[in-house]
Amino acid sequence: MAGYLGWNIRGNFEFAMQLRGATAGAMLVAAFAQAVATVIFHTVTANRILSPSVMGFDSLFVLMQTVLVALFGGQVLADTQGTPRLVVQTLVMVGFATLLYRWLFVRLAGGLYVTLLVGVVLGMAFNTVSTFLERLLHPTDYDLLSLALFGRLTSVDAAQLPLAFAVCAAVGVVVWRRRHVLDGLLLGRELATSIGIDHRRELTIMLALVALLVSFSTALVGPMTFFGFLVATLAYQLAGSHQHAQVLPMAFLLGVIGLAGGQFVLQHLFYASGFLTVILEFVGGIVFLAILIGNRKL
Amino acid sequence: MITFENLTKTYQAKTVLGGPNQGVSGEIEAGGITSIIGANGAGKSTLLTIIGRLLAPTTGSVKVGGLDVARTPSATLAKKLAILRQDNHTTARLRVRELVAMGRFPHSRGRLTRGDRAAVDQAMTFVNLDDLADRFIDQLSGGQRQRVFIAMVLAQDADYILLDEPLNNLDMRHSVQMMQQLRRAADELGRTVVMVMHDLNFAAAYSDQLLAMADGQIVAHGPVRELMDGRLLTGVFGTPVQVMDVAGSPTALYCLGKACPPGLDCSQLPCCCEQPRVRVTLSGSAGR
């Protein structure tokens, strides 16, 4: 991280710091949000394959941007840049998630698998609508849109960072205080209930936190489907314990190393400022497939 | 004491516990082992999981040791009541000791004190797990894994232990060991054990009380000797059952489904040469 910040600065130090500082801040937020959200999601859904993006978050983000552009033209993305849009986007996404969970768990009482299934189906539906709308767009608008849709670690609005940090810190405190409860949730609904964990309540809290984190991260730096999965999977291997007190910090650390290290290599060794997230998605996707194929008993 | 009143459970239009007019009521005394017996689909597991607050009843209420299961906070209840279902598995790779230590959660909220560690060790010794303490759960055989979960439940220090088919997938030797350990838990540790059992003779040999269910109702409930009655069991299971005395223990013999060998008749062997003549009327009242 320090390497990324300090290496090879030419010209105005302050300007470089401003630019890189914002990117570094975004990296911290993205690493924290993706890592913590994925680990918690894995724990409460009792699987290690599916990640929050399966619940349709990324797709909703894409759809919201697309609808915005389709209605008001590409210029609107530049005009509404800033904290209000971030907050609104986050609220809409958390609202969507909470609604979905509430509806599914209370109305249908269908349990986790129905929820996941509905998440997958909704994600596909959002994607399809987005694709349809994109076909209708003017090529220029479409260009602006695709720029907005890829992870934009290097073009983060620094003004949004304090809010993002505050949200991450708040979520971090809540999660840390519940780390033992999370350990207990690993046992599954029935055993967790037997040892005195209010499973339904904890599940709702945890899923809401996941929604908050993923929404914030997606709204800030764009969709990252496999990054969380990548760091969570590595963290399980490296932490050497099931305890969230160790897994969560490990996942966060790996996330920071992955993003900062990747950006450092990309920027200074290859002299290219391409999209780091594209590479991370590529690697993450390959690991995802490898684990999916290697581990048949899902 | 476990008391339940007017319990029913309905899925869509299908009632799996209780009848259309009245639910299931009854009480299970504190202390000793009570086995719930009955045919598949009789509502045994439904009753057990409702008592263990894993399933919400459609109507009715349950009290365990004076605590209303639906209203008491889960954390408080966990010090009184533990429940174990079949097929327990975890996504995380846990070591035996770590899993047993999870049983201390109601007391420690995850921070183990010296007392907690002592309780964990004690529970592991009780079910002979000492030499497996550092193995991973997924490296154990079915019988060993079952013992680990029993140890976890014992470490929880709850007065009431509910078990759903604890002998599931265990061979004879491990079944005998498991029942002996549960017997000791009841006698030496003073726990109240309530379990769903399929093997009638294991249930009869190790339980104090039997609770027979059929068609979502309690047919009879009482001491083992009283319930081990051929006509009663024939009605409960819907298949001919004969109870014989083997070395002083009432033992159920099941119909073989073939004709009697020459020279023997139905009074000597539980063969299928006649259909059960008497069916027990399912009144729904506990037979005590």
XYZ file of C-alpha atoms in Angstrom:
586
model
C 0.000 0.000 0.000
C 2.789 2.376 0.969
C 4.615 1.265 -2.152
C 1.641 2.173 -4.250
C 1.363 5.564 -2.586
C 5.013 6.566 -2.570
C 6.712 4.900 -5.517
C 8.107 6.931 -8.364
C 6.342 10.209 -7.904
C 7.374 12.767 -10.484
C 6.266 16.346 -10.488
C 3.853 17.809 -8.000
C 3.857 15.644 -4.841
C 0.581 17.006 -3.570
C -1.240 16.320 -6.789
C 0.060 12.751 -6.915
C -0.944 12.197 -3.322
C -4.403 13.503 -3.973
C -4.859 11.222 -6.936
C -3.313 8.173 -5.393
C -4.729 8.868 -1.963
C -8.248 8.734 -3.321
C -7.516 5.501 -5.128
C -5.882 4.028 -2.043
C -8.899 5.011 0.043
C -11.232 3.407 -2.454
C -9.086 0.285 -2.324
C -9.444 0.087 1.445
C -13.199 0.508 1.222
C -13.580 -2.017 -1.597
C -11.282 -4.562 0.047
C -13.075 -4.255 3.377
C -16.568 -4.314 1.950
C -16.041 -7.188 -0.453
C -14.012 -9.329 1.935
C -16.225 -8.918 4.992
C -19.464 -9.159 3.024
C -18.433 -12.348 1.286
C -17.165 -14.071 4.436
C -20.347 -13.202 6.347
C -22.497 -14.253 3.418
C -20.693 -17.578 3.202
C -21.160 -18.142 6.918
C -24.866 -17.373 7.114
C -25.762 -19.212 3.913
C -23.662 -22.234 4.920
C -21.813 -22.501 1.649
C -18.522 -21.312 0.278
C -19.335 -20.985 -3.375
C -22.092 -18.434 -3.706
C -21.255 -14.818 -3.081
C -23.408 -11.734 -2.479
C -23.304 -10.817 -6.149
C -25.397 -13.909 -6.713
C -28.208 -12.148 -4.882
C -28.504 -9.709 -7.751
C -26.696 -6.694 -6.335
C -24.330 -6.058 -9.181
C -27.134 -6.501 -11.643
C -29.302 -4.010 -9.807
C -26.457 -1.505 -9.877
C -26.026 -1.980 -13.608
C -29.755 -1.687 -14.169
C -29.980 1.538 -12.186
C -27.200 3.136 -14.201
C -28.679 1.926 -17.457
C -32.145 3.200 -16.660
C -30.643 6.532 -15.675
C -28.818 6.843 -18.969
C -31.725 5.542 -21.013
C -34.045 8.129 -19.491
C -31.829 11.179 -19.363
C -28.954 10.507 -21.774
C -25.273 9.906 -21.052
C -24.686 13.425 -19.758
C -26.636 12.643 -16.602
C -23.848 10.430 -15.261
C -21.475 13.360 -15.205
C -24.084 15.775 -13.868
C -25.171 13.717 -10.864
C -21.725 12.646 -9.755
C -21.325 13.024 -5.995
C -22.367 11.974 -2.530
C -26.150 12.310 -2.950
C -26.162 9.810 -5.791
C -23.983 7.435 -3.793
C -26.289 7.627 -0.813
C -29.401 7.202 -2.942
C -27.925 4.249 -4.785
C -26.918 2.596 -1.531
C -30.313 3.174 0.029
C -32.096 1.727 -2.982
C -29.907 -1.349 -2.947
C -30.172 -1.954 0.809
C -33.901 -1.380 0.508
C -34.128 -3.911 -2.274
C -32.142 -6.486 -0.330
C -34.032 -5.993 2.928
C -37.335 -6.175 1.095
C -36.303 -9.361 -0.630
C -35.118 -11.034 2.554
C -38.065 -9.855 4.609
C -40.522 -10.969 1.992
C -38.841 -14.301 1.481
C -38.232 -15.190 5.091
C -41.481 -13.932 6.557
C -43.979 -14.529 3.765
C -42.696 -17.645 2.120
C -40.686 -19.017 5.034
C -38.881 -20.754 2.207
C -35.461 -20.671 3.779
C -32.153 -19.969 2.236
C -32.356 -21.872 -0.983
C -35.511 -20.179 -2.152
C -33.901 -16.848 -1.325
C -30.818 -17.696 -3.304
C -32.890 -18.950 -6.191
C -34.972 -15.782 -6.237
C -31.741 -13.778 -6.035
C -30.314 -15.570 -9.046
C -33.510 -15.196 -11.025
C -33.826 -11.496 -10.163
C -30.186 -10.966 -11.094
C -30.844 -12.530 -14.468
C -33.958 -10.448 -14.912
C -32.084 -7.227 -14.112
C -29.337 -8.215 -16.513
C -31.759 -8.927 -19.296
C -33.558 -5.627 -18.860
C -30.215 -3.809 -18.799
C -29.052 -5.519 -21.973
C -32.305 -4.645 -23.679
C -32.038 -1.007 -22.671
C -28.400 -0.861 -23.734
C -29.398 -1.912 -27.247
C -31.660 1.088 -27.459
C -28.945 3.511 -26.400
C -27.098 5.952 -28.578
C -23.486 4.703 -29.095
C -22.055 7.719 -27.251
C -24.333 7.156 -24.303
C -23.419 3.499 -24.331
C -19.729 4.423 -24.208
C -20.267 6.655 -21.211
C -22.300 3.942 -19.564
C -19.770 1.160 -20.004
C -17.148 3.491 -18.578
C -19.309 3.926 -15.504
C -19.970 0.235 -15.154
C -16.471 -1.099 -14.841
C -14.673 -0.779 -11.537
C -13.297 2.718 -11.340
C -10.692 2.434 -8.643
C -8.597 5.119 -10.276
C -11.356 7.643 -10.758
C -13.049 7.711 -7.376
C -14.530 10.917 -6.128
C -12.477 11.682 -2.996
C -15.384 13.578 -1.460
C -17.283 10.328 -1.032
C -14.529 8.586 0.879
C -15.164 9.934 4.405
C -18.730 8.651 4.288
C -17.550 5.298 2.947
C -14.955 5.031 5.690
C -17.543 5.843 8.335
C -19.893 3.171 7.029
C -17.125 0.585 6.904
C -15.969 1.458 10.420
C -19.498 1.217 11.790
C -20.128 -2.113 10.117
C -16.709 -3.290 11.273
C -17.557 -2.573 14.903
C -20.911 -4.357 14.689
C -19.392 -7.393 12.993
C -16.444 -7.578 15.355
C -18.716 -7.575 18.381
C -20.630 -10.450 16.833
C -17.651 -12.496 15.752
C -18.453 -15.297 18.199
C -22.060 -15.359 17.077
C -20.784 -15.733 13.523
C -18.689 -18.696 14.656
C -21.845 -20.212 16.092
C -23.779 -19.579 12.873
C -21.287 -21.849 11.115
C -23.082 -24.764 12.766
C -26.209 -24.200 10.714
C -29.681 -23.141 11.774
C -30.591 -26.018 14.040
C -27.418 -26.340 16.062
C -27.017 -22.580 16.258
C -30.538 -22.348 17.686
C -29.768 -25.139 20.123
C -26.816 -23.237 21.562
C -28.956 -20.173 22.021
C -28.434 -18.047 18.929
C -31.558 -16.350 17.644
C -30.877 -17.584 14.130
C -33.526 -15.639 12.280
C -32.622 -12.346 13.900
C -28.904 -12.789 13.375
C -29.479 -13.847 9.806
C -31.479 -10.706 9.081
C -28.879 -8.461 10.706
C -26.023 -10.108 8.895
C -27.733 -10.050 5.510
C -28.596 -6.380 5.963
C -24.945 -5.651 6.738
C -23.886 -7.611 3.675
C -26.357 -5.606 1.616
C -24.986 -2.357 2.986
C -21.370 -3.299 2.321
C -21.886 -4.667 -1.165
C -24.077 -1.749 -2.150
C -21.566 0.782 -0.934
C -18.678 -0.933 -2.575
C -20.545 -1.369 -5.858
C -21.770 2.201 -5.913
C -18.277 3.506 -5.166
C -16.022 1.400 -7.363
C -18.399 -0.570 -9.585
C -19.323 -4.239 -9.659
C -16.748 -6.824 -8.625
C -18.222 -10.269 -8.950
C -15.392 -12.591 -7.994
C -13.047 -10.429 -5.958
C -14.782 -11.135 -2.651
C -14.927 -14.813 -3.440
C -11.209 -14.804 -4.245
C -10.082 -13.188 -0.996
C -12.538 -15.149 1.149
C -11.399 -18.468 -0.308
C -7.754 -17.576 0.211
C -8.491 -16.369 3.730
C -10.055 -19.715 4.709
C -6.875 -21.443 3.583
C -4.468 -19.026 5.220
C -6.248 -18.162 8.469
C -5.828 -21.725 9.732
C -8.942 -21.467 11.877
C -12.671 -21.266 11.462
C -12.879 -18.339 13.868
C -14.097 -15.101 12.376
C -11.736 -13.209 14.650
C -9.010 -14.535 12.378
C -10.762 -15.105 9.058
C -12.233 -11.600 8.745
C -8.987 -9.624 9.257
C -7.179 -12.082 7.026
C -9.697 -11.602 4.225
C -9.488 -7.816 4.586
C -5.693 -7.927 4.511
C -5.674 -10.141 1.430
C -8.124 -7.787 -0.227
C -5.878 -4.785 0.376
C -2.822 -6.693 -0.808
C -4.679 -7.852 -3.901
C -5.934 -4.406 -4.868
C -2.907 -2.293 -3.908
C -0.394 -4.847 -5.141
C -2.296 -5.336 -8.377
C -2.622 -1.626 -9.005
C 1.068 -1.091 -8.178
C 2.158 -3.741 -10.644
C -0.247 -2.516 -13.275
C 0.730 1.114 -12.957
C 4.480 0.924 -12.440
C 5.638 -2.274 -14.050
C 3.409 -2.343 -17.084
C 3.072 1.439 -17.422
C -0.540 0.855 -18.206
C -3.456 2.256 -16.343
C -5.880 -0.400 -17.488
C -8.696 -1.735 -15.390
C -7.350 -3.649 -12.409
C -10.797 -4.973 -11.658
C -10.941 -6.666 -15.038
C -7.795 -8.617 -14.205
C -9.037 -9.451 -10.708
C -12.332 -10.649 -12.118
C -10.439 -12.773 -14.608
C -8.291 -14.426 -11.936
C -11.208 -14.700 -9.522
C -13.421 -16.234 -12.183
C -10.818 -18.863 -13.003
C -10.379 -19.755 -9.308
C -14.154 -19.889 -8.937
C -14.458 -22.324 -11.828
C -11.522 -24.394 -10.586
C -13.069 -24.759 -7.144
C -16.500 -25.432 -8.600
C -15.106 -28.224 -10.780
C -12.735 -29.565 -8.131
C -15.339 -29.643 -5.405
C -18.215 -31.629 -6.841
C -20.148 -32.060 -3.651
C -21.233 -28.416 -3.445
C -40.891 -31.105 33.383
C -41.846 -30.602 29.771
C -45.476 -29.706 29.190
C -47.142 -29.100 25.892
C -50.696 -28.056 25.286
C -52.919 -28.287 22.282
C -50.057 -28.557 19.784
C -50.861 -28.783 16.113
C -48.728 -28.419 13.034
C -50.264 -27.944 9.620
C -48.483 -27.670 6.296
C -50.740 -26.128 3.692
C -53.856 -28.228 4.233
C -52.089 -31.244 5.672
C -52.038 -31.740 9.408
C -48.963 -33.620 10.582
C -49.441 -33.147 14.305
C -52.721 -33.072 16.195
C -56.200 -33.570 14.819
C -58.750 -31.239 13.259
C -60.458 -30.565 16.556
C -57.817 -30.910 19.184
C -54.071 -30.662 19.409
C -51.587 -32.819 21.209
C -51.206 -32.261 24.924
C -49.137 -33.996 27.525
C -46.203 -33.789 29.845
C -42.850 -35.457 30.167
C -41.423 -35.713 33.628
C -37.998 -34.429 34.499
C -35.309 -37.048 34.879
C -34.682 -40.292 33.067
C -35.026 -41.201 29.429
C -38.246 -40.935 27.468
C -38.378 -42.412 23.981
C -40.945 -41.340 21.420
C -41.903 -44.287 19.255
C -44.198 -44.731 16.304
C -44.370 -45.384 12.586
C -42.901 -43.044 9.976
C -45.002 -39.939 9.602
C -46.604 -40.322 13.015
C -45.408 -36.859 14.057
C -42.563 -37.924 16.356
C -39.906 -35.647 14.961
C -42.420 -32.847 14.535
C -43.286 -33.026 18.213
C -39.622 -33.163 19.209
C -38.565 -30.245 17.031
C -41.472 -28.147 18.263
C -40.489 -28.843 21.872
C -36.929 -27.948 20.903
C -38.125 -24.648 19.332
C -36.689 -25.490 15.922
C -40.177 -25.509 14.476
C -43.015 -23.153 15.308
C -46.308 -24.961 15.980
C -49.436 -23.851 14.155
C -51.236 -23.704 17.482
C -50.393 -24.547 21.057
C -47.561 -23.878 23.469
C -44.645 -25.691 25.051
C -43.030 -25.173 28.423
C -39.689 -26.683 29.302
C -38.653 -26.411 32.933
C -41.185 -23.627 33.407
C -39.968 -21.574 30.430
C -42.276 -20.878 27.513
C -40.288 -22.047 24.508
C -41.771 -19.511 22.096
C -41.328 -16.477 24.337
C -38.096 -17.089 26.236
C -34.984 -15.591 24.619
C -33.044 -18.266 22.794
C -29.945 -17.603 24.860
C -31.744 -18.210 28.174
C -33.438 -21.297 26.859
C -30.142 -22.758 25.658
C -29.023 -23.185 29.271
C -32.073 -25.353 29.910
C -32.658 -27.119 26.634
C -30.451 -28.604 23.922
C -31.619 -30.331 20.772
C -29.741 -32.425 18.270
C -31.183 -33.492 14.942
C -29.875 -36.050 12.505
C -27.333 -35.256 9.823
C -25.452 -32.455 11.448
C -22.749 -30.956 9.314
C -20.867 -27.710 9.198
C -19.331 -25.825 6.311
C -16.229 -24.962 8.295
C -13.511 -27.479 9.050
C -13.701 -27.772 12.799
C -11.664 -29.849 15.174
C -13.442 -32.072 17.680
C -12.481 -29.901 20.626
C -13.591 -26.727 18.846
C -16.994 -28.167 18.064
C -17.549 -29.468 21.590
C -16.499 -26.037 22.864
C -19.326 -24.502 20.796
C -21.643 -26.177 23.286
C -20.415 -23.697 25.882
C -21.726 -20.756 23.871
C -24.802 -20.132 26.057
C -22.526 -19.728 29.065
C -19.455 -18.047 27.622
C -20.796 -16.239 24.525
C -17.666 -17.441 22.770
C -15.056 -16.449 25.339
C -14.047 -19.667 27.054
C -13.184 -19.443 30.734
C -11.269 -22.077 32.632
C -14.575 -23.490 33.850
C -15.777 -23.769 30.256
C -12.648 -25.634 29.230
C -13.087 -28.017 32.140
C -16.683 -28.674 31.093
C -15.536 -29.339 27.517
C -12.881 -31.800 28.690
C -15.364 -33.498 30.957
C -17.904 -33.911 28.180
C -15.278 -35.348 25.840
C -14.082 -37.807 28.465
C -17.667 -38.814 29.149
C -18.144 -40.062 25.594
C -14.555 -41.344 25.187
C -13.352 -38.713 22.765
C -10.078 -37.828 24.437
C -7.847 -39.396 21.816
C -9.804 -37.770 18.983
C -9.792 -34.257 20.436
C -7.579 -32.718 17.756
C -8.968 -34.512 14.727
C -11.094 -32.716 12.168
C -14.779 -33.603 12.192
C -14.775 -34.654 8.549
C -12.067 -37.219 9.267
C -14.286 -39.146 11.674
C -16.572 -42.087 11.109
C -20.310 -41.695 11.493
C -20.298 -43.207 14.964
C -17.459 -41.004 16.148
C -19.078 -37.897 14.712
C -22.326 -38.711 16.469
C -20.399 -38.949 19.738
C -18.849 -35.538 19.100
C -22.257 -33.922 18.742
C -23.477 -35.706 21.873
C -20.427 -34.360 23.692
C -21.256 -30.875 22.449
C -24.795 -31.189 23.771
C -23.507 -32.498 27.120
C -21.029 -29.632 27.378
C -23.926 -27.259 26.994
C -25.004 -28.323 30.473
C -28.704 -28.169 29.649
C -31.118 -30.035 31.906
C -33.196 -31.231 28.987
C -31.624 -32.961 26.016
C -33.708 -33.715 22.944
C -32.328 -36.141 20.382
C -33.804 -37.005 17.010
C -32.876 -40.603 16.226
C -29.491 -40.706 17.941
C -28.909 -44.237 16.651
C -29.361 -43.269 13.024
C -26.570 -44.827 10.939
C -24.932 -46.495 13.935
C -24.143 -50.187 13.962
C -25.072 -52.458 16.870
C -21.903 -51.929 18.823
C -22.011 -48.165 18.522
C -25.722 -48.127 19.227
C -25.161 -49.995 22.488
C -22.339 -47.629 23.437
C -24.433 -44.593 22.589
C -27.377 -45.809 24.655
C -25.128 -46.649 27.593
C -23.639 -43.189 27.474
C -27.061 -41.580 27.334
C -28.179 -43.780 30.215
C -25.203 -42.572 32.216
C -25.968 -38.972 31.274
C -29.432 -39.450 32.718
C -28.354 -41.370 35.819
C -25.037 -39.756 36.723
C -25.496 -36.238 35.377
C -29.209 -36.021 36.111
C -30.167 -34.973 32.588
C -33.611 -35.468 31.159
C -33.280 -37.150 27.788
C -36.137 -37.204 25.300
C -35.511 -38.904 22.008
C -37.159 -40.192 18.887
C -36.362 -43.872 18.461
C -37.018 -46.300 15.670
C -35.612 -49.436 17.214
C -38.273 -50.496 19.664
C -36.019 -52.846 21.592
C -33.254 -50.329 22.064
C -35.896 -47.904 23.247
C -37.383 -50.430 25.631
C -34.056 -51.575 27.026
C -32.686 -48.143 27.881
C -35.686 -45.895 28.461
C -37.769 -45.259 31.546
C -40.823 -44.090 29.692
C -42.206 -44.634 26.245
C -44.443 -42.254 24.357
C -46.232 -43.892 21.437
C -47.537 -41.799 18.559
C -49.679 -42.609 15.535
C -51.308 -40.351 12.952
C -50.174 -37.178 14.669
C -51.620 -38.144 18.044
C -50.231 -39.539 21.257
C -51.658 -43.027 21.607
C -50.088 -44.044 24.874
C -47.539 -42.740 27.320
C -46.192 -44.552 30.315
C -43.543 -46.811 31.793
C -41.799 -49.190 29.403
C -43.427 -52.350 30.801
C -46.870 -50.878 30.332
C -46.273 -49.822 26.738
C -44.517 -52.983 25.635
C -47.746 -54.705 24.810
C -48.254 -56.635 21.605
C -51.740 -55.431 20.870
C -50.907 -51.818 21.603
C -47.756 -51.845 19.479
C -49.515 -53.660 16.670
C -51.965 -50.782 16.552
C -49.259 -48.135 16.831
C -47.131 -49.485 14.014
C -49.894 -50.966 11.905
C -48.013 -54.223 11.568
C -48.185 -57.350 13.699
C -45.893 -57.100 16.718
C -45.541 -59.644 19.452
C -43.883 -58.900 22.778
C -41.986 -61.717 24.442
C -40.049 -61.856 27.621
C -36.360 -62.366 26.960
C -34.312 -62.723 30.135
C -36.693 -60.493 32.016
C -36.891 -57.698 29.435
C -39.933 -57.167 27.285
C -38.783 -57.628 23.707
C -40.735 -56.845 20.586
C -40.660 -59.320 17.762
C -41.777 -58.155 14.364
C -43.758 -60.035 11.808
C -41.575 -61.896 9.374
C -44.021 -61.695 6.517
C -43.989 -65.381 5.806
C -45.867 -68.444 6.952
C -45.104 -70.242 10.192
C -42.628 -73.067 9.990
C -44.203 -76.531 10.477
C -44.938 -77.325 14.065
C -45.170 -73.737 15.289
C -48.153 -71.459 15.514
C -48.815 -67.814 16.081
C -48.640 -68.015 19.822
C -45.011 -69.060 19.590
C -43.665 -66.960 16.741
C -44.759 -63.581 15.454
C -45.430 -64.869 11.991
C -47.912 -63.354 9.634
C -50.391 -66.143 9.656
C -53.015 -63.787 10.919
C -53.665 -60.106 10.577
C -53.914 -58.106 13.756
C -57.443 -58.496 14.984
C -57.420 -55.619 17.387
C -56.653 -52.069 16.363
C -56.060 -49.568 19.048
C -58.477 -46.702 18.805
C -56.594 -43.481 18.361
C -58.282 -41.390 20.964
C -55.453 -38.904 21.259
C -55.440 -39.030 25.021
C -52.246 -39.868 26.793
C -52.648 -43.293 28.280
C -51.727 -42.563 31.800
